[in-house]
mmCIF file of C-alpha atoms in Angstrom:
data_model
loop_
_atom_site.group_PDB
_atom_site.id
_atom_site.type_symbol
_atom_site.label_atom_id
_atom_site.label_comp_id
_atom_site.label_asym_id
_atom_site.label_seq_id
_atom_site.Cartn_x
_atom_site.Cartn_y
_atom_site.Cartn_z
ATOM 1 C CA LYS A 5 -10.710 -24.179 72.917
ATOM 2 C CA ILE A 6 -8.408 -22.055 71.184
ATOM 3 C CA SER A 7 -5.466 -23.210 73.198
ATOM 4 C CA LYS A 8 -6.298 -26.805 72.520
ATOM 5 C CA LYS A 9 -6.114 -25.752 68.435
ATOM 6 C CA ILE A 10 -2.973 -24.037 69.312
ATOM 7 C CA ALA A 11 -1.146 -27.574 70.995
ATOM 8 C CA ALA A 12 -2.819 -29.632 68.433
ATOM 9 C CA LEU A 13 -1.343 -27.651 65.452
ATOM 10 C CA ARG A 14 1.485 -27.293 67.535
ATOM 11 C CA ARG A 15 2.033 -30.988 67.595
ATOM 12 C CA ARG A 16 1.230 -31.388 63.487
ATOM 13 C CA THR A 17 4.225 -29.143 62.881
ATOM 14 C CA LEU A 18 6.392 -30.958 65.566
ATOM 15 C CA GLU A 19 5.395 -34.105 63.370
ATOM 16 C CA LYS A 20 5.968 -32.201 60.272
ATOM 17 C CA LEU A 21 9.329 -31.211 61.011
ATOM 18 C CA ALA A 22 9.872 -34.763 62.569
ATOM 19 C CA LEU A 23 9.218 -36.393 59.636
ATOM 20 C CA VAL A 24 11.384 -33.576 57.166
ATOM 21 C CA MET A 25 14.128 -34.058 59.405
ATOM 22 C CA GLU A 26 13.926 -38.335 59.061
ATOM 23 C CA ILE A 27 13.118 -37.987 55.471
ATOM 24 C CA ALA A 28 16.653 -36.123 55.516
ATOM 25 C CA GLN A 29 18.136 -38.246 57.473
ATOM 26 C CA VAL A 30 19.596 -35.706 60.250
ATOM 27 C CA ASN A 31 18.920 -34.588 64.055
ATOM 28 C CA VAL A 32 20.105 -31.208 63.021
ATOM 29 C CA ILE A 33 18.905 -28.584 60.402
ATOM 30 C CA SER A 34 20.486 -24.936 60.433
ATOM 31 C CA GLN A 35 18.222 -21.704 61.927
ATOM 32 C CA ASP A 36 17.718 -20.949 57.927
ATOM 33 C CA ASP A 37 16.570 -24.818 57.338
ATOM 34 C CA MET A 38 13.973 -23.997 60.362
ATOM 35 C CA VAL A 39 13.119 -20.339 58.593
ATOM 36 C CA THR A 40 12.499 -22.419 55.406
ATOM 37 C CA PHE A 41 10.506 -24.763 56.941
ATOM 38 C CA ILE A 42 8.450 -22.418 58.926
ATOM 39 C CA GLU A 43 8.184 -20.343 55.543
ATOM 40 C CA GLU A 44 6.975 -23.184 53.401
ATOM 41 C CA TYR A 45 4.463 -24.852 56.180
ATOM 42 C CA ARG A 46 0.636 -24.126 55.162
ATOM 43 C CA SER A 47 -0.427 -19.977 56.177
ATOM 44 C CA GLU A 48 -2.837 -20.720 57.877
ATOM 45 C CA SER A 49 -1.339 -23.051 60.446
ATOM 46 C CA LYS A 50 2.033 -20.920 60.427
ATOM 47 C CA THR A 51 -0.594 -17.869 61.341
ATOM 48 C CA LEU A 52 -1.901 -19.873 63.889
ATOM 49 C CA LEU A 53 0.975 -20.890 64.730
ATOM 50 C CA LEU A 54 3.371 -17.939 65.032
ATOM 51 C CA SER A 55 0.211 -15.615 66.183
ATOM 52 C CA THR A 56 2.437 -14.408 69.136
ATOM 53 C CA SER A 57 6.151 -13.710 69.170
ATOM 54 C CA ASP A 58 6.492 -16.583 72.417
ATOM 55 C CA ASP A 59 4.544 -19.461 70.712
ATOM 56 C CA LEU A 60 7.939 -20.836 68.629
ATOM 57 C CA GLU A 61 9.867 -19.909 71.700
ATOM 58 C CA SER A 62 7.553 -22.062 73.778
ATOM 59 C CA LEU A 63 8.711 -25.369 71.550
ATOM 60 C CA TYR A 64 12.370 -24.266 72.773
ATOM 61 C CA ASN A 65 10.957 -23.871 76.848
ATOM 62 C CA HIS A 66 9.597 -27.059 76.932
ATOM 63 C CA GLY A 67 12.428 -28.714 75.773
ATOM 64 C CA LEU A 68 11.139 -30.064 72.919
ATOM 65 C CA LEU A 69 13.363 -28.938 70.746
ATOM 66 C CA LYS A 70 16.841 -27.467 71.540
ATOM 67 C CA ASP A 71 18.560 -24.039 70.118
ATOM 68 C CA ASP A 72 21.792 -23.796 70.139
ATOM 69 C CA GLY A 73 22.577 -20.208 68.375
ATOM 70 C CA GLU A 74 22.902 -21.905 65.089
ATOM 71 C CA SER A 75 21.522 -25.315 64.592
ATOM 72 C CA ILE A 76 17.911 -26.920 65.726
ATOM 73 C CA SER A 77 17.387 -30.283 66.913
ATOM 74 C CA PHE A 78 14.759 -32.072 68.975
ATOM 75 C CA ASP A 79 15.450 -32.991 72.753
ATOM 76 C CA ASN A 80 15.446 -36.583 72.425
ATOM 77 C CA ALA A 81 16.210 -38.262 68.968
ATOM 78 C CA GLU A 82 13.612 -40.788 69.653
ATOM 79 C CA LEU A 83 10.840 -38.200 69.965
ATOM 80 C CA GLN A 84 12.376 -37.424 66.266
ATOM 81 C CA GLU A 85 11.594 -40.681 65.273
ATOM 82 C CA TYR A 86 8.294 -41.263 67.379
ATOM 83 C CA LEU A 87 6.979 -38.114 65.787
ATOM 84 C CA ALA A 88 7.641 -38.610 61.893
ATOM 85 C CA ALA A 89 5.712 -42.060 63.002
ATOM 86 C CA SER A 90 2.726 -40.184 63.366
ATOM 87 C CA ALA A 91 3.243 -37.633 61.157
ATOM 88 C CA ILE A 92 3.333 -40.982 58.589
ATOM 89 C CA ASN A 93 0.345 -42.839 60.468
ATOM 90 C CA ARG A 94 -1.497 -39.460 60.165
ATOM 91 C CA MET A 95 -1.182 -40.123 55.602
ATOM 92 C CA ASP A 96 -3.047 -42.393 53.689
ATOM 93 C CA ASN A 97 -1.563 -45.864 52.734
ATOM 94 C CA VAL A 98 0.948 -45.958 55.592
ATOM 95 C CA GLY A 99 2.509 -49.242 54.608
ATOM 96 C CA ALA A 100 3.228 -47.478 51.389
ATOM 97 C CA VAL A 101 4.301 -44.343 52.327
ATOM 98 C CA ALA A 102 6.723 -45.622 54.900
ATOM 99 C CA PHE A 103 8.475 -48.798 52.667
ATOM 100 C CA ASP A 104 8.304 -45.648 49.773
ATOM 101 C CA LEU A 105 10.491 -43.401 52.700
ATOM 102 C CA ALA A 106 12.539 -45.896 54.522
ATOM 103 C CA VAL A 107 13.628 -48.182 52.220
ATOM 104 C CA ASP A 108 16.684 -48.083 49.568
ATOM 105 C CA LYS A 109 14.711 -49.004 46.614
ATOM 106 C CA GLU A 110 17.745 -50.431 44.785
ATOM 107 C CA GLN A 111 19.016 -52.252 47.644
ATOM 108 C CA ARG A 112 15.888 -53.722 48.850
ATOM 109 C CA SER A 113 16.927 -52.963 52.392
ATOM 110 C CA ILE A 114 15.998 -50.109 55.291
ATOM 111 C CA HIS A 115 17.959 -47.285 55.632
ATOM 112 C CA PRO A 116 19.638 -47.623 58.949
ATOM 113 C CA SER A 117 18.645 -44.169 60.465
ATOM 114 C CA TRP A 118 14.419 -45.054 59.930
ATOM 115 C CA TYR A 119 14.609 -48.498 62.737
ATOM 116 C CA SER A 120 13.569 -46.011 65.589
ATOM 117 C CA ALA A 121 10.618 -44.530 63.331
ATOM 118 C CA LEU A 122 9.581 -47.372 61.986
ATOM 119 C CA SER A 123 8.907 -49.073 65.401
ATOM 120 C CA PHE A 124 7.304 -46.758 65.896
ATOM 121 C CA LEU A 125 4.787 -46.754 63.402
ATOM 122 C CA LEU A 126 4.598 -50.580 63.513
ATOM 123 C CA GLU A 127 3.250 -50.228 67.004
ATOM 124 C CA MET A 128 0.825 -47.590 65.870
ATOM 125 C CA HIS A 129 -0.230 -49.094 62.676
ATOM 126 C CA PRO A 130 1.136 -53.484 62.376
ATOM 127 C CA GLU A 131 -0.675 -53.291 58.716
ATOM 128 C CA ALA A 132 2.536 -52.020 57.813
ATOM 129 C CA LEU A 133 3.992 -55.130 58.439
ATOM 130 C CA ASP A 134 3.003 -56.309 55.237
ATOM 131 C CA GLN A 135 5.633 -54.242 53.373
ATOM 132 C CA VAL A 136 9.001 -54.665 55.650
ATOM 133 C CA LEU A 137 8.117 -58.623 55.388
ATOM 134 C CA SER A 138 7.878 -58.267 52.002
ATOM 135 C CA LEU A 139 11.642 -56.767 52.147
ATOM 136 C CA ASP A 140 13.192 -60.662 53.026
ATOM 137 C CA LYS A 141 10.974 -61.629 50.192
ATOM 138 C CA SER A 142 12.921 -62.830 47.221
ATOM 139 C CA THR A 143 12.545 -61.436 43.799
ATOM 140 C CA PRO A 144 12.482 -62.445 40.258
ATOM 141 C CA ASP A 145 15.997 -59.624 39.832
ATOM 142 C CA ASN A 146 16.943 -61.248 43.474
ATOM 143 C CA PRO A 147 15.689 -64.860 43.573
ATOM 144 C CA SER A 148 18.180 -65.552 46.255
ATOM 145 C CA ARG A 149 17.521 -62.439 48.585
ATOM 146 C CA PRO A 150 19.633 -62.136 52.049
ATOM 147 C CA GLN A 151 17.569 -61.770 54.673
ATOM 148 C CA ASP A 152 18.591 -58.819 56.979
ATOM 149 C CA PRO A 153 19.044 -59.741 60.919
ATOM 150 C CA ASP A 154 17.870 -55.702 61.672
ATOM 151 C CA THR A 155 14.892 -56.344 59.843
ATOM 152 C CA HIS A 156 14.658 -59.334 62.126
ATOM 153 C CA LYS A 157 14.446 -57.021 64.735
ATOM 154 C CA LEU A 158 12.446 -54.809 63.659
ATOM 155 C CA ILE A 159 9.405 -57.207 62.838
ATOM 156 C CA SER A 160 10.172 -59.450 66.411
ATOM 157 C CA GLY A 161 9.883 -56.227 67.925
ATOM 158 C CA VAL A 162 6.237 -55.750 67.155
ATOM 159 C CA ASN A 163 3.775 -56.860 69.860
ATOM 160 C CA ALA A 164 2.419 -59.813 68.831
ATOM 161 C CA ASP A 165 -0.749 -59.258 70.275
ATOM 162 C CA LEU A 166 -1.213 -56.728 67.421
ATOM 163 C CA ILE A 167 -0.445 -59.575 64.687
ATOM 164 C CA PRO A 168 -2.610 -62.189 62.972
ATOM 165 C CA SER A 169 -1.839 -65.480 64.052
ATOM 166 C CA GLU A 170 -1.675 -67.151 60.757
ATOM 167 C CA GLN A 171 1.199 -64.219 60.038
ATOM 168 C CA ARG A 172 3.040 -64.513 63.443
ATOM 169 C CA ASN A 173 3.375 -68.516 62.634
ATOM 170 C CA ASP A 174 4.649 -67.147 59.199
ATOM 171 C CA ILE A 175 7.313 -64.493 60.348
ATOM 172 C CA PHE A 176 8.790 -66.868 63.168
ATOM 173 C CA GLN A 177 9.207 -69.782 61.042
ATOM 174 C CA ARG A 178 10.922 -67.289 58.554
ATOM 175 C CA ILE A 179 13.093 -65.944 60.685
ATOM 176 C CA LEU A 180 14.175 -68.961 62.869
ATOM 177 C CA ASP A 181 15.584 -70.692 59.417
ATOM 178 C CA TYR A 182 17.274 -68.039 58.741
ATOM 179 C CA TYR A 183 19.134 -68.509 61.980
ATOM 180 C CA ILE A 184 18.905 -72.320 61.852
ATOM 181 C CA GLY A 185 20.626 -72.286 58.143
ATOM 182 C CA ASN A 186 23.085 -69.502 58.917
ATOM 183 C CA LYS A 187 24.203 -71.432 62.538
ATOM 184 C CA ILE A 188 23.804 -68.417 64.437
ATOM 185 C CA TYR A 189 23.282 -68.209 68.167
ATOM 186 C CA LEU A 190 19.689 -66.676 68.728
ATOM 187 C CA ARG A 191 19.936 -64.736 72.173
ATOM 188 C CA TYR A 192 17.247 -64.231 74.332
ATOM 189 C CA ASP A 193 17.164 -60.578 75.677
#
């Protein structure tokens, strides 16, 4: 029973670490940053997580984190992005949180380092798609808002079965109109 709690706590800790790294838009942090993260982590969680000196080491030994002596990183960037998406998925108002973290408010565009994390999040929480779709809409400040092909790729990567039919048709028409209007060849991959 304790080991299940510790395993769940380790996962949550890794999710939070991944989210912190995604927010900072980095894939590698220094040993000092890792120590700061652990020190600032909730004390009850820290006590359970680091109950023995082997617990932190087990995160490295299971291949989830790499420690080269000077810096720490996830063994796989996609794992970091998935865990960051999982951390966001546990929060209230997932779409708004994701939008706040992943979008440059002035440009109304997604930070390039967030595309993969958002694709995982949209699979977990397709309702967050509304926030992403709002990026391609014009605003009073920018009535001719250009659409973004990278955002189209993100949107079209969501499992169509998870999107209501009416919204799916709207997405298709919007993307098709963009490509036809800009005379861009649509490739089927």
